[in-house]
CSV table of C-alpha atoms and ligand atoms in Angstrom, one decimal:
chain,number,residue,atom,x,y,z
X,1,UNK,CA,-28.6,-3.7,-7.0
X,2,UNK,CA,-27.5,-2.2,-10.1
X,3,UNK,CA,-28.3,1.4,-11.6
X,4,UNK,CA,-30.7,4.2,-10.9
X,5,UNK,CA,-31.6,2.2,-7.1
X,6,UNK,CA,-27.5,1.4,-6.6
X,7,UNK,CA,-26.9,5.1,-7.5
X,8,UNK,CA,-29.5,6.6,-4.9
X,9,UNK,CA,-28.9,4.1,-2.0
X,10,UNK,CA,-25.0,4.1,-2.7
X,11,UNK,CA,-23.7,7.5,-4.2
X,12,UNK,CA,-25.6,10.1,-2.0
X,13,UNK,CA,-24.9,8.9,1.6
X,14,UNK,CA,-21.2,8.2,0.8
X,15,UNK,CA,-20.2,11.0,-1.1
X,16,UNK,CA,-22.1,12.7,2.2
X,17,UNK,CA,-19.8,10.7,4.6
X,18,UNK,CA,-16.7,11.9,2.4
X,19,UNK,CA,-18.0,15.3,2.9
X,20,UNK,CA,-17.6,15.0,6.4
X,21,UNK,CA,-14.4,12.4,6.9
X,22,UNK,CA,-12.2,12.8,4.1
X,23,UNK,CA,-8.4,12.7,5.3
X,24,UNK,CA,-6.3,16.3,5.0
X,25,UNK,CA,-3.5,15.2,2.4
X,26,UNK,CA,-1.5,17.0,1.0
X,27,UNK,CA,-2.5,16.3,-2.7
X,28,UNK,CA,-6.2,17.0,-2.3
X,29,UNK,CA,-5.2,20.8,-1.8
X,30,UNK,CA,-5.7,21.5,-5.7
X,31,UNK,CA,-5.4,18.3,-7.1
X,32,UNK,CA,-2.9,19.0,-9.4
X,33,UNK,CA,-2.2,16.0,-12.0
X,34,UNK,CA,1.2,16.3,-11.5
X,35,UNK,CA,0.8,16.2,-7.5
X,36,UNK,CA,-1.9,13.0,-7.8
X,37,UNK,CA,0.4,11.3,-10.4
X,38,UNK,CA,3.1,11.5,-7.8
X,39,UNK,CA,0.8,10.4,-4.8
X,40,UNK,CA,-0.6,7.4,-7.3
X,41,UNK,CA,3.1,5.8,-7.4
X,42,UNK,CA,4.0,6.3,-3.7
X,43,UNK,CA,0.5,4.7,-2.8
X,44,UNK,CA,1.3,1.3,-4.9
X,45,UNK,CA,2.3,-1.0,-2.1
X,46,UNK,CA,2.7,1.5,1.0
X,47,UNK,CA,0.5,2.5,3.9
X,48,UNK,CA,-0.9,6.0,3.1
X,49,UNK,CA,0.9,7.5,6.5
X,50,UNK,CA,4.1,7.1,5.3
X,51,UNK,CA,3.5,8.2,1.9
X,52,UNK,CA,2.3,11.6,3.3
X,53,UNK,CA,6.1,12.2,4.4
X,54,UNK,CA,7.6,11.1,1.7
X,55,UNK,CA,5.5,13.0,-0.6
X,56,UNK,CA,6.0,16.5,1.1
X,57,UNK,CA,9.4,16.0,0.3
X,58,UNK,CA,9.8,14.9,-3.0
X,59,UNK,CA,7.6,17.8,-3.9
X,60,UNK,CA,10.0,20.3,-2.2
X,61,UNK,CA,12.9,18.9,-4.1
X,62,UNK,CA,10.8,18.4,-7.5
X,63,UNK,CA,8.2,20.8,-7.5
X,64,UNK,CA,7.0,20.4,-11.2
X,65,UNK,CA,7.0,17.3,-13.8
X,66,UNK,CA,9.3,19.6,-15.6
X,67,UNK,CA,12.0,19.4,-12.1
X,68,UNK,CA,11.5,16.1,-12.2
X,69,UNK,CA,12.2,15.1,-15.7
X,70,UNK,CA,15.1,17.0,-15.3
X,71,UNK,CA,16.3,14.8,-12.2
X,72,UNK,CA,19.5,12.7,-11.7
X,73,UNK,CA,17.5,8.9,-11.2
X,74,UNK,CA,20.5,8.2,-8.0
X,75,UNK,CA,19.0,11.3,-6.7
X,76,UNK,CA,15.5,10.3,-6.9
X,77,UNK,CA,16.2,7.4,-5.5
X,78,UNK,CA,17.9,8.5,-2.4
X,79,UNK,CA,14.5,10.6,-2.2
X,80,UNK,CA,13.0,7.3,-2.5
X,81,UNK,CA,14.8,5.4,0.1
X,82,UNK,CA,12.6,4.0,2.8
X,83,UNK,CA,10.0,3.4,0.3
X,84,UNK,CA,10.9,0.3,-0.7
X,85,UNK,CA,9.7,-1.5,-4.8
X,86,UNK,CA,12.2,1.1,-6.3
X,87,UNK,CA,10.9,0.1,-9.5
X,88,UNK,CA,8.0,2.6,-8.8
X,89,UNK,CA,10.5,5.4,-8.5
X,90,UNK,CA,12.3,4.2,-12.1
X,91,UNK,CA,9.0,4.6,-13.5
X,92,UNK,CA,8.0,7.4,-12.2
X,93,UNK,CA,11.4,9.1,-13.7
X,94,UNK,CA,10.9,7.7,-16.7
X,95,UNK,CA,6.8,8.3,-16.8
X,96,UNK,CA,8.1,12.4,-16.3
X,97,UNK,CA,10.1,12.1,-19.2
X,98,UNK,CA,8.1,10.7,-21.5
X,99,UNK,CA,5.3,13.0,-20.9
X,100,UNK,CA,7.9,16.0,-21.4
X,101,UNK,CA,8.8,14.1,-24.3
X,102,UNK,CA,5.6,13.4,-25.8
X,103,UNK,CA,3.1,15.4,-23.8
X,104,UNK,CA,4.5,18.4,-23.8
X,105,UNK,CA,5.0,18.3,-19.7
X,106,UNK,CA,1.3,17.7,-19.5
X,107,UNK,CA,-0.2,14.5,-17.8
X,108,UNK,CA,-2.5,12.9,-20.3
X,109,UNK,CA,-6.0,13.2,-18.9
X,110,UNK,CA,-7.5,9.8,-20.6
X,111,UNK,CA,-7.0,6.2,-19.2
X,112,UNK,CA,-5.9,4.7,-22.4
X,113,UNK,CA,-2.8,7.3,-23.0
X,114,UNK,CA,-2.1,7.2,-19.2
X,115,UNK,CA,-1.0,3.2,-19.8
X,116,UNK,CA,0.9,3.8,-22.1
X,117,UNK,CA,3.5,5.5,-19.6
X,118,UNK,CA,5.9,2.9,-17.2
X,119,UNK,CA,4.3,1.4,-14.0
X,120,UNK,CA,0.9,2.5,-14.9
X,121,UNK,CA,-1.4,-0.1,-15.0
X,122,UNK,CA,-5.4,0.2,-15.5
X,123,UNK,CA,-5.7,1.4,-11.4
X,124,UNK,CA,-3.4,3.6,-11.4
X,125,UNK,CA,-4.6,5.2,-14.9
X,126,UNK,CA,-8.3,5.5,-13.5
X,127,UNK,CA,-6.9,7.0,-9.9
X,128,UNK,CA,-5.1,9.4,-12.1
X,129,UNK,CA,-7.7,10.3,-14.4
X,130,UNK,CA,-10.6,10.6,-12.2
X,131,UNK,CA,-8.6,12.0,-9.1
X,132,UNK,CA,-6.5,14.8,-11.3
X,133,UNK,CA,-9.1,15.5,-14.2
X,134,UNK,CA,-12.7,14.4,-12.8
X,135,UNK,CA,-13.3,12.1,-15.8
X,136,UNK,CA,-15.8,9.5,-14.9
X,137,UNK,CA,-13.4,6.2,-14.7
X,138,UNK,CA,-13.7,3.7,-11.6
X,139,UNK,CA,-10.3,3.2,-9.8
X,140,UNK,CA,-10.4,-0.4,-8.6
X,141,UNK,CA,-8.0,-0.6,-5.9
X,142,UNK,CA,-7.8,-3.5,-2.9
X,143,UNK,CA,-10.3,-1.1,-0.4
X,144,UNK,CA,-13.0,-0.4,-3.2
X,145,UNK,CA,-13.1,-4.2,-4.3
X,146,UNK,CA,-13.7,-5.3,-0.6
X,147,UNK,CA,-16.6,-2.8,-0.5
X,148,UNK,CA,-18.1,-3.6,-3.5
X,149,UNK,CA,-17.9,-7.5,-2.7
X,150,UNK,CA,-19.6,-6.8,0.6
X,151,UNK,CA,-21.8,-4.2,-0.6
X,152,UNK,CA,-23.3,-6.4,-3.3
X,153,UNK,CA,-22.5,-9.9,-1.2
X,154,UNK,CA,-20.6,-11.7,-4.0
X,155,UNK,CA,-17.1,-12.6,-5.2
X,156,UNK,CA,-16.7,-10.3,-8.4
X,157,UNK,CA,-14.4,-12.6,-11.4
X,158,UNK,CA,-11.5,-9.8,-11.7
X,159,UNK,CA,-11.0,-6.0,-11.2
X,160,UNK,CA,-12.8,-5.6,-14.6
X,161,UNK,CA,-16.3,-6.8,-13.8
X,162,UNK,CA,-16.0,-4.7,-10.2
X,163,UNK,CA,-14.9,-1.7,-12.9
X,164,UNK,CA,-18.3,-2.7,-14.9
X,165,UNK,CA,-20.4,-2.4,-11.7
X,166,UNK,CA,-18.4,1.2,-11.0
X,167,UNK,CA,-19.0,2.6,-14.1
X,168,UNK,CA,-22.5,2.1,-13.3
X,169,UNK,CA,-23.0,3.8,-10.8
X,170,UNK,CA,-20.0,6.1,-10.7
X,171,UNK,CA,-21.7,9.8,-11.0
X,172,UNK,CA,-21.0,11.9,-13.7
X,173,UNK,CA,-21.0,15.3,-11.6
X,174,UNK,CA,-18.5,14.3,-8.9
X,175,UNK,CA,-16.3,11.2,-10.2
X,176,UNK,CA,-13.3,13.0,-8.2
X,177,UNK,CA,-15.2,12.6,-4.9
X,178,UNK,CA,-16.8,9.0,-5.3
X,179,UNK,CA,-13.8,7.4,-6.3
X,180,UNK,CA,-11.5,8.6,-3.5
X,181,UNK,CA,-14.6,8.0,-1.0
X,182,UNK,CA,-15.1,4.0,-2.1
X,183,UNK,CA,-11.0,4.3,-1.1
X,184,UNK,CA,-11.8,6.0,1.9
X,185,UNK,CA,-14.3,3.9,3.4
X,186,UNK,CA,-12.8,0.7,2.4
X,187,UNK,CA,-9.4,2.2,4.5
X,188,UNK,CA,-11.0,3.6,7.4
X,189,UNK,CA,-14.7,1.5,8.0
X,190,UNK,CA,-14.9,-1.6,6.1
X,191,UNK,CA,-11.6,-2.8,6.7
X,192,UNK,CA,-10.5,-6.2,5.8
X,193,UNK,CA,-10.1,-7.7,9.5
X,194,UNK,CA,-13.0,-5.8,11.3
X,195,UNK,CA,-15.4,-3.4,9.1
X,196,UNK,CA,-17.5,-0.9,11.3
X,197,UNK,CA,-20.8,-1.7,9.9
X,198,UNK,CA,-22.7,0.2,12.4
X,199,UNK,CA,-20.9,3.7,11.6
X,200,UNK,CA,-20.9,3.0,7.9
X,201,UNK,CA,-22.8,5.4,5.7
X,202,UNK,CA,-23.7,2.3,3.7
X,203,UNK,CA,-25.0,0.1,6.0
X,204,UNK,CA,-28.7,0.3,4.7
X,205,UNK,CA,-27.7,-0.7,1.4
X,206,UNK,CA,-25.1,-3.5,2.3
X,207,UNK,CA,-26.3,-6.6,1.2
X,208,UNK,CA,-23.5,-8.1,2.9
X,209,UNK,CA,-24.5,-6.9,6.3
X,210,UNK,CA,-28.2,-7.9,5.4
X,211,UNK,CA,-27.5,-11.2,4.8
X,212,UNK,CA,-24.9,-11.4,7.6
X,213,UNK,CA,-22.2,-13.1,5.1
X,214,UNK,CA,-19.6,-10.4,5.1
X,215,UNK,CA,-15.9,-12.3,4.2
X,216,UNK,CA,-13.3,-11.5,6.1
X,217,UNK,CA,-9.8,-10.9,5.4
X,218,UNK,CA,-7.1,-12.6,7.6
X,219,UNK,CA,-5.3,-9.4,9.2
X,220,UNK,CA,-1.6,-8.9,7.6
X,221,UNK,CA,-0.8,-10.2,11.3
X,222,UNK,CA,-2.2,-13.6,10.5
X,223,UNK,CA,-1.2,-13.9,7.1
X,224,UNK,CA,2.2,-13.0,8.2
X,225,UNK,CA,5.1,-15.4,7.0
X,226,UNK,CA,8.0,-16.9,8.9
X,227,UNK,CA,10.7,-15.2,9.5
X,228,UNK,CA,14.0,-16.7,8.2
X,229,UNK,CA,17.9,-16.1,9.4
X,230,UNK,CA,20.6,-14.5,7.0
X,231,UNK,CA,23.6,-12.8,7.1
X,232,UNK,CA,25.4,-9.9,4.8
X,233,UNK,CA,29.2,-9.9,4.7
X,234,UNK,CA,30.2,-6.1,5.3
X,235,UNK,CA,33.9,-6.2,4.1
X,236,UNK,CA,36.2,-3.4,4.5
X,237,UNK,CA,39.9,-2.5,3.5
X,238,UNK,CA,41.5,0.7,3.3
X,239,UNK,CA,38.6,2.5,4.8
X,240,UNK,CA,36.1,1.3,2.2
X,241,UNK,CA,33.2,-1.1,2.6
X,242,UNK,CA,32.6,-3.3,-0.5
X,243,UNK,CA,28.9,-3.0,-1.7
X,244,UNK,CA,28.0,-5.6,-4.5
X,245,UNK,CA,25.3,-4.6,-7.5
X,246,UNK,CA,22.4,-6.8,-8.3
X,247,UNK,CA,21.2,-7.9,-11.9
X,248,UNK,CA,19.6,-5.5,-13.7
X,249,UNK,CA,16.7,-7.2,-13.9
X,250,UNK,CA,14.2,-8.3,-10.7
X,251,UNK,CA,14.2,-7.0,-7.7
X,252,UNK,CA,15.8,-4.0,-6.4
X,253,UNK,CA,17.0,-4.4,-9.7
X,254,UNK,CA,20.7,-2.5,-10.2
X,255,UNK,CA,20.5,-1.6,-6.7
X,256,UNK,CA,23.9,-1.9,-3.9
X,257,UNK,CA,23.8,-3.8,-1.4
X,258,UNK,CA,25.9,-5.7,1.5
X,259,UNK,CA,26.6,-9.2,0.1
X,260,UNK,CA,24.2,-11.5,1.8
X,261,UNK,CA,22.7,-15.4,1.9
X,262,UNK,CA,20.1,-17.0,3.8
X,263,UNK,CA,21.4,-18.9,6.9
X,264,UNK,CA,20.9,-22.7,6.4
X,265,UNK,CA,20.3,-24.9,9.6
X,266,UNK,CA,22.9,-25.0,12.1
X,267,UNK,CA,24.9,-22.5,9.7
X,268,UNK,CA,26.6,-19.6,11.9
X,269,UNK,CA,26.2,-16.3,10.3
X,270,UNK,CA,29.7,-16.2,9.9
X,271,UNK,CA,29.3,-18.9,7.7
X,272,UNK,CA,26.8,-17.6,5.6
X,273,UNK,CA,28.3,-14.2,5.0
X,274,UNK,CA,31.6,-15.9,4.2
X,275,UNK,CA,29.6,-17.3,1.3
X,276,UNK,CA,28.2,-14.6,0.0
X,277,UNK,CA,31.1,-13.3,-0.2
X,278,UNK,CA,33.0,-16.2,-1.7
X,279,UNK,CA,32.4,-15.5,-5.2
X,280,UNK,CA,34.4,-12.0,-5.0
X,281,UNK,CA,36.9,-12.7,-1.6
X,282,UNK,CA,38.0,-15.8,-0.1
X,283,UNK,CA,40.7,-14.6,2.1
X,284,UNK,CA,39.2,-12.5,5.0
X,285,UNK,CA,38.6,-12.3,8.5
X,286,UNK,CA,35.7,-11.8,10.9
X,287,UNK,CA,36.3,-9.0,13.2
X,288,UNK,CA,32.4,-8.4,14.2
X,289,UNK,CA,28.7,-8.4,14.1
X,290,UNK,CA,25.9,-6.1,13.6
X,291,UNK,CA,22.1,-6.5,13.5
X,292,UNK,CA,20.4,-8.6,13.3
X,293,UNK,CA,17.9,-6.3,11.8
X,294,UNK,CA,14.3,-7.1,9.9
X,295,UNK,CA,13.3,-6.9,6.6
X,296,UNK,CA,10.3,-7.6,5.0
X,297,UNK,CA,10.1,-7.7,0.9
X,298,UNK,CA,7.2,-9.2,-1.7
X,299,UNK,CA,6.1,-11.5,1.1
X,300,UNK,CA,9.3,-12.5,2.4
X,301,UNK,CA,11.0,-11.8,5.8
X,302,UNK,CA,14.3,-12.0,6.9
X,303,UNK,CA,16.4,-11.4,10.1
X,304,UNK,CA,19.6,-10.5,8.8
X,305,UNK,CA,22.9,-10.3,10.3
X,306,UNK,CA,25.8,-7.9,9.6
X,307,UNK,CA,29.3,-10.0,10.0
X,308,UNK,CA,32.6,-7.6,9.6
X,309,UNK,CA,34.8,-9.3,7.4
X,310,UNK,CA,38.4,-7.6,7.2
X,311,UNK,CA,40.1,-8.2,3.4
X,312,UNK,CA,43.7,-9.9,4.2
X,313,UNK,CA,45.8,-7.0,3.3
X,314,UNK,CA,48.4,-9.7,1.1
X,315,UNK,CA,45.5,-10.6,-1.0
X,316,UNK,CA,45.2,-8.4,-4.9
X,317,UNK,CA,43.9,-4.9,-4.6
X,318,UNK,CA,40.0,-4.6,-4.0
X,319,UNK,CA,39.9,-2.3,-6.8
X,320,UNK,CA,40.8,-5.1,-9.2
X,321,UNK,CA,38.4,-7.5,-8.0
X,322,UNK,CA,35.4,-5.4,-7.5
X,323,UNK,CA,35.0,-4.0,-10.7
X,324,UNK,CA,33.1,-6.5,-12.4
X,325,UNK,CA,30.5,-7.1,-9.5
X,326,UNK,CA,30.4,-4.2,-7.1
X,327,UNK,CA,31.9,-1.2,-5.9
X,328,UNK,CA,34.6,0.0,-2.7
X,329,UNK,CA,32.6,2.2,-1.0
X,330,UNK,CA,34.5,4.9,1.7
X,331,UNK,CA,32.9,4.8,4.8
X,332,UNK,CA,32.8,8.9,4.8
X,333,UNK,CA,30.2,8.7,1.5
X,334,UNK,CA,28.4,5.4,2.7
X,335,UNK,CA,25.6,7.2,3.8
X,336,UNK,CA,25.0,8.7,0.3
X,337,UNK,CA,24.4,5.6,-0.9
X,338,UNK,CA,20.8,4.2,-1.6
X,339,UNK,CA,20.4,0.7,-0.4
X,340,UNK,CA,17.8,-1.9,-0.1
X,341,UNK,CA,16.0,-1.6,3.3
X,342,UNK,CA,18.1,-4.7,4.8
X,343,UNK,CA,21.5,-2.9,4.1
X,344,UNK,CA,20.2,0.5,4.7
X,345,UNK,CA,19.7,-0.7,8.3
X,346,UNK,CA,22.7,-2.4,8.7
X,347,UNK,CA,24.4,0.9,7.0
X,348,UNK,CA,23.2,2.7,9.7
X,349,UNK,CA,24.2,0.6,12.5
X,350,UNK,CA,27.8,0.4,11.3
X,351,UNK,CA,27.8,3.9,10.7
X,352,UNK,CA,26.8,4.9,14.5
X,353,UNK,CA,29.2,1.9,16.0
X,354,UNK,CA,32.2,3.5,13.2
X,355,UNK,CA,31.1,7.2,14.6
X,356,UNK,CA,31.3,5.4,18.5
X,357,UNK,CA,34.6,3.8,18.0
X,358,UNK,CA,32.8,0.5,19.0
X,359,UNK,CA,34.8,-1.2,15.8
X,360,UNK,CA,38.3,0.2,15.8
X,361,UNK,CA,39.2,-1.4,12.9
X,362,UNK,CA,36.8,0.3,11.0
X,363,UNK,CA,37.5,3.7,10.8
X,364,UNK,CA,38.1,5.4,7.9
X,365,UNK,CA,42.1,5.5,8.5
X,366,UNK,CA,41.9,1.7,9.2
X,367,UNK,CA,43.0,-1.1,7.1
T,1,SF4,S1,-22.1,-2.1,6.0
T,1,SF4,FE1,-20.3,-3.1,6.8
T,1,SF4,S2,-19.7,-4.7,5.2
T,1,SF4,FE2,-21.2,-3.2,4.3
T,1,SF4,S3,-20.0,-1.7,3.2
T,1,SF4,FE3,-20.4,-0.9,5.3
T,1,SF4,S4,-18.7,-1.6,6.6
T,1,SF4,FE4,-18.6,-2.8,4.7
């Protein structure tokens, strides 16, 4: 179905349905580009629940691209903690900039000038133009290809050629409305495990359902990966707990975190954090555990284990050795830090055992 017969059996009744279902958020009130451009990066990669939060927040603290261009990036990132991909956050900082820069605090309203900014890619710069300005661009996120593929009962090559079908039917009058209600549907009714196809507003048009041959997508739940054992060495001395800094390049790129390695087979965690520790500290002691706690990152997912190491007070000064790999931390400011999820959790663990005198040794007089 292509053109004037996909436009009437397609647009109409969903843009109808999205009339009557569209979710309250709190960037549809006004769709201002600055608002949607935030909403855009938050969305990459996270449910849209969470985002809503997260969003609410951000906008308190940054309330214009202006505020934000203006921002401290540790500050935006401690916003951003929870998130997760803090990459998205970079960009975003540095996005704000360069449109102060070059833009004159204005977000570009055409696709091609929109990727020219960090972390925006051809999805995000149609979601952006067609969401904040109304232009008539397709947005070709996961949800919208799923329906598409099912509405028209064939694999489509790439995001392009499902773009090239979009644009044809995509409706000059309300591009705003479609685009967000092809999201919609694909989030809420034709969902990738189990899509609703007797509630759908499309369902007279689905060739998919027609010819029975809908593909399904394996739930997360299925696709889910094994999870695998490791453990993070959480040294202290003097009050401080050491946090090391990853390469500047990859993930959480920059980012501090609690030295850690995966557990090999019949390896005790104690083992394993005394070897991610190894390359800064040989001489210390275990005085502890904490965790284990989950994590989940770009497909991976660990149980990871917190083991107290206590720095032999005869060794050099941690000062000396941290400098070129890490950081002494004081447990006072260790919440201020932003950490990957894996030590964030274990932060707050040792923080609440520290605050419940369940580790002795670790208060911030100990050592
Ligand atoms: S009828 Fe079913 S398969 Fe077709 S678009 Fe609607 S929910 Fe998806």
């Amino acid at each position: 179905m292509t053109g004037p017969a996909a436009k009437e059996a397609v647009v109409a009744p969903l843009l109808s349905w999205f009339r009557r279902n569209a979710r309250d958020l709190p960037w549809r009130r006004g769709y201002d580009p600055y608002h949607i451009l935030v909403s855009e990066f938050m969305l990459q990669q996270t449910q849209m629940d969470r985002v809503v939060v997260y969003f609410l927040e951000w906008i308190r603290r940054f309330p214009t691209l202006k505020a934000l261009a203006r921002a401290d990036e540790a500050e935006a990132l401690k916003l951003w903690e929870g998130l997760g991909y803090y990459s998205r956050c970079r960009n975003l900082l540095a996005a704000a900039r360069t449109i102060v820069e070059t833009w004159n605090g204005r977000v570009p309203e055409d696709p091609a000038s929109l990727m020219t900014l960090p972390g925006i890619g051809p999805y995000t710069a149609g979601a952006v133009s067609s969401i904040a300005y109304n232009r008539p661009v397709p947005a070709v996120d996961a949800n919208a290809r799923r329906v598409v593929s099912r509405l028209e009962a064939r694999p489509f090559r790439n995001d392009r050629d499902v773009a090239s079908f979009l644009a044809g039917i995509i409706p000059d009058d309300e591009p705003r409305s479609f685009n967000q209600a092809l999201m919609e549907l694909g989030a809420l009714v034709c969902t990738a495990a189990r899509p609703s196809c007797d509630v759908c507003p499309l369902n007279s048009a689905c060739k998919g359902r027609s010819s029975g041959a809908i593909p399904l997508t394996p739930s997360a739940a299925v696709m889910r990966r094994p999870t695998r054992p490791a453990a993070a060495a959480v040294l202290f001395a003097g009050g401080k707990v050491f946090l090391r800094r990853r390469p500047d390049a990859g993930l959480w790129a920059g980012m501090s975190e609690f030295p850690w390695e995966e557990t090999a087979p019949d390896e005790s965690p104690e083992s394993a954090a005394r070897r991610a520790i190894a390359p800064f500290y040989e001489e210390t002691g275990a005085v502890g555990v904490i965790g284990p706690v989950s994590h989940a990152f770009t497909g991976n997912r660990i149980r990871l284990t917190g083991v107290l190491l206590r720095l032999r007070p005869e060794r050099e000064t941690p000062e000396s050795l941290a400098r070129a790999h890490g950081r002494w931390v004081p447990l006072e400011t260790l919440s201020d830090e932003t950490l990957p999820a894996g030590s964030r959790k274990l932060r707050d663990l040792l923080l609440r055992d520290v605050n419940s005198r369940s580790h002795p040794e670790m208060t911030p007089e100990g050592v």
